[in-house]
Amino acid sequence: MAKNHYLQLIVFNNCLNLILDYLKDNKEALFSCLLVNRLFCQHVIPYLWSSPFELETNPNKHKLILRTYISCLCEEEKQQLINFQIENESLSTPRDYPKYLEIFNNQHIQDAVEKFTSTEEKVERTDMKNKKRKIRKLLCKIITNLLINRTKGFTCVEIISSSSDLNSIDIDYTIFPRLSQALSRLQVFEFSGVFSQGICQLFTNFAQHINTIKKLSILLQPQDETLEITQAITKLIKSQTKLTSFTITQYWDNHPCSKIYSAIDSHSNYLNHLRIEGLADVEQLLTVLQNCNNLETLQLWEFGEIDNDSLFNLKYPGFRIESIKNLYCDGYSPSHSNLTTVGLFLRICGRNLRMLWLGHVTKELLQDMREYFPHLNYLSLKIYEELLLDLTKSLPSMPLENLILSIIPNFHNYNSFNTTNTALGFTTSSIMKLVKSIPITLRYFGLDFRMNKKDFKFFFENLRVPLNQLAILENSNHDYVLMTVIDYAKRVESLKEFIYDQSYDHTNFSEEMLEEARTVIPKIRVIKRGKSSICKKYFDIQYYEVS
């Protein structure tokens, strides 16, 4: 009987952990589970404290997390804080919460320390500012030491370094003796900011003691390329056993950096996600890509100065990567070299491409999409008004489920045209062609362009596609917009969610109109972006959900 009871308990615990794994990003659900009984509480606490700053989305409550960590300090460290007159209220019999931390982010700690030590004084004397900065640096160092010493092992480390931010506190992480043990389970390392001597040493330390990183991101602010930086980054890349995701900013100027690309190439058999920001070394990247047989996602954000002569020679790369399912190119101007580069990378994708995001396109690129990618499900395009007719010829043949469409004024008017506040001038014929071109398979539609009241109403009156989600990302939030959406929702009876953007327009729909909309549409959300993205699961596109 005792053995059966023991087995039942093991099975129950395993099942409970599977449930909590599913709920790990849902703070409200975890807190509900916390109150069930003692057993649930024991299982839930490690999840809540594995990434407390990420789970608690209200930054004002981060100082409460910090207060809990302070209560876990040893008496000697608490005395240090008392000597600096830092508030130190001990909680009763605290658990060892730091041991559960898995995601370490230095910026979260700095922000929490700043809120914890802030005062209501609007004007501070210089000597008080300097004292407060010393206190913050001490507290950051003590808390960082606590987390490194007590954790069972970080799985993710995020370091942000900024020399331009006067409030930024740089910590030499290599001084902590237990750092290598804390990083023994590390799978994700993300660095962004300015490369300093201390960061260089940290990279070298990582390269010597860690080989478990699977996702590596290095986003450097513009700076002079040095051999020391390149060597530190190269060693870190090569020291890993199996990188599956890699992101880097091309920080070097005007000359290829074969060492970096050689290091990336050493993981070509494992990479399934690759992101390059500020690409200029097209030829070297193509050399690496030729060996990436398992690459599924390729992201290119902005381009550097690309040599037109080398582009001409590389126009037809001579190979395809059949494994690529997601291609993202954005942040670039519509220059000839940039558009040629986009076309080049589009041509290395095979027929398995499912998701495509392009910042600017040409007639030729639209034609390539129609001919070579018959299985696209997700599409985000920014096109000029003059290409609308070509787009309407391409869309009907695509089995799209998700579409974000941005239409901007014609290229020759681009510099003088105010795209933010002016509605595009559609003809009745052009609207009908666009409406009829929308694939019947579409379920999410994001409109990222402005239409006047008459055109907007005409478009939705004639739209027969039964959408599940509709996002209005670039139209004024006047009541006629929502009234038109309500009429459409009543007609198709399929719309489950309406999303609208308040990034550029502070006006909002009237409460009466929103109340009416909620009787027809189950979910209504406001976002401020970054960029709202149907492709959030593919790309790290930032957007902010307000409600």
Coordinates of C-alpha atoms in Angstrom, one line a residue:
M1 CA 0.0 0.0 0.0
A2 CA 2.8 2.4 0.9
K3 CA 4.5 1.7 -2.4
N4 CA 1.3 2.4 -4.4
H5 CA 0.8 5.6 -2.4
Y6 CA 4.3 6.7 -3.2
L7 CA 3.9 6.0 -6.9
Q8 CA 0.6 7.9 -6.9
L9 CA 2.3 10.9 -5.3
I10 CA 5.0 10.8 -8.0
V11 CA 2.5 10.7 -10.8
F12 CA 0.5 13.5 -9.2
N13 CA 3.6 15.7 -8.8
N14 CA 4.6 15.1 -12.4
C15 CA 1.1 15.9 -13.7
L16 CA 1.0 19.1 -11.6
N17 CA 4.4 20.2 -12.9
L18 CA 3.2 19.7 -16.5
I19 CA 0.2 21.9 -15.7
L20 CA 2.3 24.5 -14.1
D21 CA 4.7 24.4 -17.0
Y22 CA 1.8 25.3 -19.3
L23 CA 0.8 28.2 -17.0
K24 CA 4.3 29.5 -16.2
D25 CA 3.7 32.8 -18.1
N26 CA 0.3 33.4 -16.5
K27 CA 0.8 35.2 -13.3
E28 CA -2.9 35.3 -12.3
A29 CA -3.3 31.5 -12.8
L30 CA -0.2 30.8 -10.8
F31 CA -1.4 32.9 -7.9
S32 CA -4.7 31.1 -7.9
C33 CA -2.8 27.8 -7.8
L34 CA -0.7 29.1 -4.9
L35 CA -3.8 29.3 -2.7
V36 CA -5.1 25.8 -3.3
N37 CA -3.2 23.9 -0.6
R38 CA 0.4 23.5 0.8
L39 CA 1.4 21.0 -1.9
F40 CA 0.4 23.4 -4.7
C41 CA 2.1 26.2 -2.9
Q42 CA 5.4 24.2 -2.8
H43 CA 5.2 23.6 -6.5
V44 CA 4.1 27.1 -7.6
I45 CA 6.7 29.2 -5.7
P46 CA 9.6 28.0 -7.9
Y47 CA 7.7 29.1 -11.0
L48 CA 6.8 32.5 -9.6
W49 CA 10.4 33.2 -8.5
S50 CA 12.1 31.8 -11.6
S51 CA 11.5 35.1 -13.4
P52 CA 9.7 37.5 -11.0
F53 CA 10.5 40.7 -12.9
E54 CA 9.1 39.3 -16.2
L55 CA 6.0 37.9 -14.5
E56 CA 5.2 41.2 -12.7
T57 CA 4.5 43.6 -15.6
N58 CA 3.9 46.6 -13.3
P59 CA 7.4 48.2 -12.8
N60 CA 6.2 50.0 -9.6
K61 CA 5.9 46.6 -7.9
H62 CA 9.5 45.5 -8.8
K63 CA 10.7 47.2 -5.6
L64 CA 8.6 44.8 -3.6
I65 CA 10.5 41.9 -5.3
L66 CA 13.7 43.7 -4.4
R67 CA 12.6 44.0 -0.7
T68 CA 12.0 40.3 -0.6
Y69 CA 15.5 39.6 -2.0
I70 CA 17.0 42.0 0.7
S71 CA 15.3 40.0 3.4
C72 CA 17.2 36.9 2.1
L73 CA 20.6 38.6 2.7
C74 CA 23.0 37.4 5.4
E75 CA 23.4 39.6 8.4
E76 CA 26.7 41.0 7.3
E77 CA 25.3 42.2 4.0
K78 CA 22.2 43.7 5.7
Q79 CA 24.6 45.6 8.0
Q80 CA 26.3 47.1 5.0
L81 CA 22.9 48.4 3.8
I82 CA 22.2 49.8 7.3
N83 CA 25.5 51.6 7.3
F84 CA 24.4 53.4 4.1
Q85 CA 21.0 54.1 5.6
I86 CA 19.2 51.9 3.2
E87 CA 15.7 50.8 4.2
N88 CA 15.9 47.2 5.5
E89 CA 12.7 45.8 6.7
S90 CA 13.1 42.0 7.4
L91 CA 10.3 39.7 6.5
S92 CA 9.4 36.9 8.8
T93 CA 11.2 33.6 8.1
P94 CA 11.9 34.3 4.5
R95 CA 12.2 31.4 2.0
D96 CA 15.4 31.1 0.0
Y97 CA 13.8 32.8 -3.0
P98 CA 17.0 33.6 -4.9
K99 CA 17.7 29.9 -5.5
Y100 CA 14.7 29.7 -7.9
L101 CA 15.9 32.5 -10.2
E102 CA 16.5 31.3 -13.8
I103 CA 16.3 34.5 -15.8
F104 CA 18.8 37.2 -14.8
N105 CA 18.4 40.6 -16.3
N106 CA 20.7 43.4 -15.0
Q107 CA 18.4 46.2 -16.2
H108 CA 15.5 44.8 -14.2
I109 CA 17.7 44.9 -11.0
Q110 CA 18.9 48.4 -11.7
D111 CA 15.4 49.7 -12.4
A112 CA 14.1 48.0 -9.2
V113 CA 17.0 49.5 -7.2
E114 CA 16.3 53.0 -8.6
K115 CA 12.7 52.8 -7.6
F116 CA 13.6 51.3 -4.2
T117 CA 16.0 54.2 -3.4
S118 CA 14.1 57.0 -5.1
T119 CA 12.7 60.0 -3.1
E120 CA 9.9 62.4 -3.9
E121 CA 12.3 65.4 -4.0
K122 CA 12.1 67.0 -7.4
V123 CA 15.5 68.8 -7.1
E124 CA 18.5 67.1 -5.5
R125 CA 21.8 68.6 -4.5
T126 CA 24.9 67.3 -6.3
D127 CA 26.3 65.7 -3.2
M128 CA 23.0 63.9 -2.6
K129 CA 23.0 62.6 -6.2
N130 CA 26.5 61.3 -5.9
K131 CA 25.7 59.6 -2.6
K132 CA 22.5 58.0 -4.0
R133 CA 24.5 56.7 -7.0
K134 CA 27.0 55.0 -4.6
I135 CA 24.1 53.5 -2.7
R136 CA 22.5 52.2 -5.9
K137 CA 25.8 50.7 -7.1
L138 CA 26.3 49.0 -3.7
L139 CA 22.8 47.6 -3.6
C140 CA 23.1 46.4 -7.2
K141 CA 26.3 44.6 -6.4
I142 CA 25.0 43.0 -3.2
I143 CA 21.8 41.8 -4.9
T144 CA 23.7 40.5 -7.9
N145 CA 26.1 38.6 -5.6
L146 CA 23.1 37.2 -3.7
L147 CA 21.5 35.9 -6.9
I148 CA 24.7 34.5 -8.4
N149 CA 25.6 32.7 -5.1
R150 CA 22.2 31.2 -4.4
T151 CA 20.7 30.3 -7.8
K152 CA 20.5 26.7 -8.7
G153 CA 21.5 27.9 -12.2
F154 CA 20.5 30.6 -14.6
T155 CA 19.0 29.4 -17.9
C156 CA 18.9 32.9 -19.4
V157 CA 21.2 35.9 -18.8
E158 CA 20.4 39.3 -20.3
I159 CA 23.0 42.1 -20.0
I160 CA 22.4 45.7 -21.1
S161 CA 25.3 48.1 -21.0
S162 CA 25.0 51.8 -21.7
S163 CA 27.8 54.3 -21.3
S164 CA 25.6 57.2 -22.4
D165 CA 23.0 56.6 -19.6
L166 CA 24.1 58.5 -16.5
N167 CA 21.9 56.2 -14.3
S168 CA 23.4 53.1 -15.7
I169 CA 25.5 51.0 -13.3
D170 CA 28.3 48.8 -14.8
I171 CA 29.2 45.8 -12.7
D172 CA 32.2 43.6 -13.2
Y173 CA 30.6 40.2 -13.2
T174 CA 33.9 38.4 -13.3
I175 CA 34.6 39.3 -9.6
F176 CA 31.9 36.9 -8.4
P177 CA 33.7 33.6 -7.6
R178 CA 30.6 31.4 -8.1
L179 CA 29.7 32.8 -11.5
S180 CA 30.7 29.7 -13.5
Q181 CA 28.5 27.5 -11.3
A182 CA 25.6 29.9 -11.7
L183 CA 25.9 29.6 -15.5
S184 CA 26.3 25.8 -15.7
R185 CA 22.7 25.5 -17.1
L186 CA 22.8 28.6 -19.3
Q187 CA 21.0 28.3 -22.6
V188 CA 20.2 31.9 -23.6
F189 CA 22.7 34.8 -23.4
E190 CA 21.6 38.2 -24.8
F191 CA 23.9 41.3 -24.7
S192 CA 23.0 44.8 -26.0
G193 CA 24.8 48.1 -25.6
V194 CA 28.4 49.3 -25.5
F195 CA 31.3 46.9 -25.4
S196 CA 33.6 47.8 -22.6
Q197 CA 36.8 46.2 -21.1
G198 CA 34.6 44.5 -18.4
I199 CA 32.2 43.1 -20.9
C200 CA 35.1 41.8 -23.0
Q201 CA 36.4 40.0 -19.9
L202 CA 32.9 38.6 -19.3
F203 CA 32.7 37.2 -22.8
T204 CA 36.2 35.6 -22.4
N205 CA 35.0 34.1 -19.0
F206 CA 31.9 32.7 -20.7
A207 CA 34.0 31.2 -23.5
Q208 CA 36.2 29.4 -20.9
H209 CA 33.5 28.0 -18.7
I210 CA 30.3 27.6 -20.7
N211 CA 29.4 25.5 -23.7
T212 CA 25.7 25.1 -23.2
I213 CA 24.3 28.3 -24.9
K214 CA 21.8 27.6 -27.6
K215 CA 20.5 31.1 -28.2
L216 CA 23.1 33.9 -28.5
S217 CA 22.3 37.6 -29.2
I218 CA 25.0 40.3 -29.4
L219 CA 23.6 43.8 -30.3
L220 CA 26.4 46.3 -30.2
Q221 CA 25.9 50.1 -30.4
P222 CA 28.0 51.7 -33.2
Q223 CA 31.7 51.9 -32.1
D224 CA 35.2 51.5 -33.4
E225 CA 35.9 47.9 -34.3
T226 CA 38.9 46.5 -32.3
L227 CA 40.7 43.2 -32.5
E228 CA 39.9 42.6 -28.9
I229 CA 36.1 42.8 -29.4
T230 CA 36.2 40.5 -32.4
Q231 CA 38.4 37.9 -30.6
A232 CA 36.1 37.9 -27.6
I233 CA 33.0 37.4 -29.7
T234 CA 34.6 34.8 -31.9
K235 CA 35.8 32.8 -28.9
L236 CA 32.4 32.9 -27.3
I237 CA 30.7 31.7 -30.5
K238 CA 33.2 28.9 -31.2
S239 CA 33.2 27.7 -27.6
Q240 CA 29.5 26.6 -27.7
T241 CA 28.6 23.1 -28.5
K242 CA 25.4 23.7 -30.4
L243 CA 24.1 27.2 -31.2
T244 CA 20.6 27.0 -32.7
S245 CA 19.8 30.8 -32.7
F246 CA 22.2 33.6 -33.3
T247 CA 21.8 37.4 -33.6
I248 CA 24.5 40.0 -34.2
T249 CA 24.9 43.6 -35.2
Q250 CA 27.5 44.1 -37.9
Y251 CA 29.6 46.5 -35.8
W252 CA 32.6 46.4 -38.1
D253 CA 32.9 49.1 -40.8
N254 CA 33.8 48.9 -44.5
H255 CA 35.7 45.6 -44.4
P256 CA 34.6 42.0 -44.1
C257 CA 35.1 40.2 -40.8
S258 CA 35.9 36.6 -41.8
K259 CA 36.5 35.6 -38.2
I260 CA 33.0 36.3 -37.1
Y261 CA 31.4 34.5 -40.2
S262 CA 33.8 31.6 -39.8
A263 CA 32.7 31.2 -36.2
I264 CA 29.0 31.3 -37.3
D265 CA 29.8 28.8 -40.0
S266 CA 31.0 26.4 -37.3
H267 CA 27.4 26.1 -36.1
S268 CA 25.8 25.9 -39.6
N269 CA 24.5 22.4 -39.1
Y270 CA 22.6 23.4 -36.0
L271 CA 21.4 27.0 -36.7
N272 CA 17.6 27.3 -37.2
H273 CA 17.4 31.1 -36.5
L274 CA 19.8 33.7 -37.8
R275 CA 19.4 37.5 -37.5
I276 CA 21.9 40.1 -38.8
E277 CA 21.5 43.8 -38.2
G278 CA 23.2 46.4 -40.4
L279 CA 24.3 43.8 -43.0
A280 CA 27.0 44.9 -45.4
D281 CA 29.0 41.7 -46.0
V282 CA 26.5 40.0 -48.3
E283 CA 29.0 37.7 -49.9
Q284 CA 30.3 36.3 -46.6
L285 CA 26.8 35.8 -45.2
L286 CA 25.9 33.8 -48.4
T287 CA 28.9 31.6 -47.9
V288 CA 27.7 30.7 -44.4
L289 CA 24.0 30.3 -45.5
Q290 CA 25.1 27.8 -48.2
N291 CA 26.0 25.4 -45.4
C292 CA 22.9 26.1 -43.2
N293 CA 20.8 23.1 -44.1
N294 CA 18.5 23.4 -41.1
L295 CA 17.9 27.1 -41.1
E296 CA 14.2 27.9 -40.7
T297 CA 14.2 31.7 -39.9
L298 CA 16.4 34.4 -41.5
Q299 CA 16.0 38.0 -40.2
L300 CA 17.7 41.0 -41.8
W301 CA 17.2 44.3 -40.1
E302 CA 18.6 47.4 -41.9
F303 CA 21.5 47.2 -44.3
G304 CA 24.9 48.9 -44.2
E305 CA 26.8 50.2 -47.2
I306 CA 26.6 47.4 -49.8
D307 CA 28.8 47.4 -52.8
N308 CA 26.8 47.5 -56.0
D309 CA 29.5 45.7 -58.1
S310 CA 29.5 42.7 -55.7
L311 CA 25.7 42.7 -55.7
F312 CA 25.7 42.4 -59.5
N313 CA 27.9 39.3 -59.4
L314 CA 25.8 37.8 -56.6
K315 CA 22.4 38.5 -58.2
Y316 CA 21.8 34.7 -58.7
P317 CA 23.4 32.9 -55.8
G318 CA 23.1 29.5 -57.4
F319 CA 21.6 27.7 -54.4
R320 CA 18.4 27.5 -52.3
I321 CA 17.8 26.7 -48.7
E322 CA 14.7 24.5 -48.8
S323 CA 14.4 24.5 -44.9
I324 CA 13.7 28.3 -44.7
K325 CA 10.1 28.9 -43.6
N326 CA 10.3 32.5 -42.4
L327 CA 12.1 35.4 -44.0
Y328 CA 12.1 38.9 -42.5
C329 CA 13.7 42.0 -44.1
D330 CA 12.8 45.4 -42.7
G331 CA 14.2 48.7 -41.6
Y332 CA 15.8 49.5 -44.9
S333 CA 15.3 52.4 -47.4
P334 CA 13.9 51.7 -50.9
S335 CA 17.3 52.2 -52.6
H336 CA 18.3 50.1 -55.6
S337 CA 21.1 48.3 -53.7
N338 CA 18.8 47.5 -50.7
L339 CA 15.9 46.2 -52.9
T340 CA 18.4 44.1 -55.0
T341 CA 19.7 42.6 -51.7
V342 CA 16.2 41.7 -50.6
G343 CA 15.6 40.1 -54.0
L344 CA 18.8 38.1 -53.6
F345 CA 17.8 36.6 -50.2
L346 CA 14.3 36.0 -51.5
R347 CA 15.7 33.9 -54.3
I348 CA 17.6 31.6 -51.9
C349 CA 14.3 30.6 -50.2
G350 CA 12.6 27.4 -51.4
R351 CA 9.0 26.6 -51.9
N352 CA 8.6 25.8 -48.2
L353 CA 8.5 29.5 -47.3
R354 CA 5.5 30.1 -45.1
M355 CA 6.1 33.5 -43.6
L356 CA 7.4 36.6 -45.4
W357 CA 7.9 40.1 -44.0
L358 CA 9.2 42.8 -46.4
G359 CA 9.8 46.5 -45.6
H360 CA 9.7 47.6 -49.2
V361 CA 9.0 45.7 -52.5
T362 CA 9.2 46.1 -56.2
K363 CA 7.1 44.8 -59.1
E364 CA 9.7 42.1 -59.7
L365 CA 9.6 41.0 -56.0
L366 CA 5.8 40.7 -56.1
Q367 CA 6.1 38.6 -59.3
D368 CA 8.7 36.3 -57.6
M369 CA 6.4 35.8 -54.6
R370 CA 3.6 34.8 -56.9
E371 CA 5.7 32.3 -58.9
Y372 CA 8.0 30.7 -56.3
F373 CA 6.2 30.7 -53.0
P374 CA 2.8 29.0 -53.4
H375 CA 2.4 28.0 -49.7
L376 CA 2.7 31.4 -47.9
N377 CA 0.5 31.6 -44.8
Y378 CA 1.8 34.8 -43.3
L379 CA 2.6 38.0 -45.2
S380 CA 3.5 41.5 -44.2
L381 CA 4.2 44.0 -46.9
K382 CA 4.9 47.7 -47.3
I383 CA 4.1 48.8 -50.9
Y384 CA 3.9 52.0 -52.8
E385 CA 0.5 53.1 -54.1
E386 CA 1.5 52.6 -57.7
L387 CA 2.1 48.9 -57.0
L388 CA -1.4 48.2 -55.7
L389 CA -2.6 46.8 -59.0
D390 CA 0.3 44.3 -59.1
L391 CA -0.4 43.3 -55.5
T392 CA -4.1 42.5 -56.4
K393 CA -2.8 40.2 -59.1
S394 CA -0.6 38.3 -56.6
L395 CA -2.8 38.0 -53.5
P396 CA -5.7 35.7 -54.8
S397 CA -3.4 32.8 -55.6
M398 CA -1.9 32.8 -52.1
P399 CA -3.4 30.6 -49.3
L400 CA -2.9 33.3 -46.8
E401 CA -4.2 33.1 -43.2
N402 CA -2.6 36.3 -42.0
L403 CA -1.9 39.6 -43.8
I404 CA -0.5 42.9 -42.7
L405 CA -0.6 45.5 -45.5
S406 CA 1.0 48.9 -45.4
I407 CA 0.4 51.2 -48.4
I408 CA 2.4 54.4 -48.7
P409 CA 2.5 57.3 -51.3
N410 CA 4.2 56.8 -54.6
F411 CA 8.0 56.9 -54.5
H412 CA 8.4 60.2 -56.3
N413 CA 6.2 61.8 -53.6
Y414 CA 7.7 60.0 -50.7
N415 CA 9.9 62.8 -49.3
S416 CA 7.2 65.5 -49.4
F417 CA 4.2 63.5 -48.5
N418 CA 2.9 63.4 -45.0
T419 CA 2.1 59.8 -44.5
T420 CA 1.0 60.1 -40.9
N421 CA -2.0 62.3 -41.2
T422 CA -3.2 62.0 -44.8
A423 CA -5.5 59.3 -46.2
L424 CA -4.6 57.8 -49.5
G425 CA -6.7 58.6 -52.5
F426 CA -8.3 55.4 -53.7
T427 CA -10.6 55.1 -56.7
T428 CA -13.7 53.0 -56.4
S429 CA -12.2 50.6 -58.9
S430 CA -8.9 50.2 -57.0
I431 CA -10.8 49.5 -53.7
M432 CA -12.9 46.8 -55.4
K433 CA -9.8 45.2 -56.9
L434 CA -8.2 45.2 -53.5
V435 CA -11.3 43.8 -51.8
K436 CA -11.7 41.0 -54.4
S437 CA -8.0 40.1 -54.1
I438 CA -8.2 39.3 -50.4
P439 CA -7.9 35.4 -50.2
I440 CA -11.0 33.7 -48.8
T441 CA -8.6 31.8 -46.5
L442 CA -7.6 34.9 -44.6
R443 CA -8.3 35.0 -40.9
Y444 CA -6.2 37.9 -39.6
F445 CA -6.0 41.2 -41.5
G446 CA -4.0 44.2 -40.4
L447 CA -4.6 47.5 -42.2
D448 CA -1.5 49.7 -41.8
F449 CA -2.6 52.6 -44.0
R450 CA -5.2 55.4 -43.8
M451 CA -8.4 55.6 -45.7
N452 CA -11.0 58.4 -45.7
K453 CA -14.4 57.8 -44.2
K454 CA -16.1 57.0 -47.6
D455 CA -13.4 54.6 -48.8
F456 CA -13.1 52.8 -45.4
K457 CA -16.9 52.2 -45.3
F458 CA -17.0 51.1 -49.0
F459 CA -14.1 48.6 -48.4
F460 CA -15.8 46.8 -45.5
E461 CA -19.2 46.9 -47.0
N462 CA -17.8 44.8 -49.9
L463 CA -15.4 42.6 -47.9
R464 CA -16.8 39.1 -48.0
V465 CA -14.0 37.3 -46.3
P466 CA -15.0 36.0 -42.7
L467 CA -12.1 37.3 -40.6
N468 CA -11.5 36.1 -37.1
Q469 CA -9.1 39.0 -36.2
L470 CA -9.0 42.6 -37.5
A471 CA -6.3 45.1 -36.7
I472 CA -6.7 48.8 -37.7
L473 CA -3.1 50.0 -37.3
E474 CA -3.0 53.4 -39.0
N475 CA -6.5 55.0 -39.1
S476 CA -7.8 57.7 -36.8
N477 CA -9.9 56.4 -34.0
H478 CA -13.1 58.1 -35.0
D479 CA -16.4 56.5 -34.2
Y480 CA -17.2 55.9 -37.9
V481 CA -14.3 53.5 -38.0
L482 CA -15.7 51.4 -35.2
M483 CA -19.3 51.6 -36.5
T484 CA -18.1 50.3 -39.8
V485 CA -16.3 47.4 -38.1
I486 CA -19.4 46.6 -36.0
D487 CA -21.5 46.5 -39.2
Y488 CA -19.0 44.1 -40.8
A489 CA -18.9 41.9 -37.7
K490 CA -22.7 41.6 -37.6
R491 CA -22.7 40.6 -41.3
V492 CA -20.0 38.0 -41.3
E493 CA -20.6 36.7 -37.7
S494 CA -17.0 35.4 -37.4
L495 CA -15.0 38.3 -36.0
K496 CA -13.6 37.3 -32.6
E497 CA -11.1 40.1 -31.9
F498 CA -10.7 43.7 -32.9
I499 CA -7.3 45.4 -32.4
Y500 CA -6.6 49.1 -32.8
D501 CA -3.5 51.3 -32.4
Q502 CA -3.0 54.4 -30.3
S503 CA 0.7 55.0 -31.0
Y504 CA 0.2 58.0 -33.2
D505 CA -3.3 59.2 -32.4
H506 CA -4.3 60.0 -28.8
T507 CA -8.0 60.2 -29.7
N508 CA -10.1 57.2 -28.7
F509 CA -13.5 55.8 -29.6
S510 CA -16.4 57.0 -27.5
E511 CA -17.3 54.7 -24.6
E512 CA -20.8 54.3 -26.0
M513 CA -19.4 53.0 -29.3
L514 CA -17.0 50.7 -27.5
E515 CA -19.8 49.3 -25.4
E516 CA -21.8 48.5 -28.5
A517 CA -18.8 46.9 -30.1
R518 CA -18.3 44.6 -27.1
T519 CA -21.8 43.2 -27.7
V520 CA -20.7 42.0 -31.1
I521 CA -17.0 41.4 -30.9
P522 CA -15.8 39.2 -27.9
K523 CA -12.4 40.8 -27.5
I524 CA -11.2 44.3 -28.1
R525 CA -7.5 45.3 -27.6
V526 CA -5.6 48.5 -27.7
I527 CA -1.9 48.4 -28.6
K528 CA 1.0 50.8 -28.7
R529 CA 3.8 49.6 -30.8
G530 CA 6.9 48.8 -31.7
K531 CA 5.1 46.9 -34.4
S532 CA 2.0 44.8 -33.8
S533 CA 2.9 41.4 -35.2
I534 CA 1.0 38.3 -36.2
C535 CA 4.5 36.9 -36.4
K536 CA 5.4 37.4 -32.8
K537 CA 6.2 33.7 -32.4
Y538 CA 8.6 33.9 -35.3
F539 CA 10.3 37.3 -34.7
D540 CA 11.2 39.4 -31.7
I541 CA 8.9 42.3 -32.8
Q542 CA 8.2 44.5 -29.9
Y543 CA 4.7 45.7 -29.2
Y544 CA 2.9 46.9 -26.1
E545 CA -0.6 45.8 -25.2
V546 CA -2.5 48.4 -23.3
S547 CA -5.8 46.7 -22.6

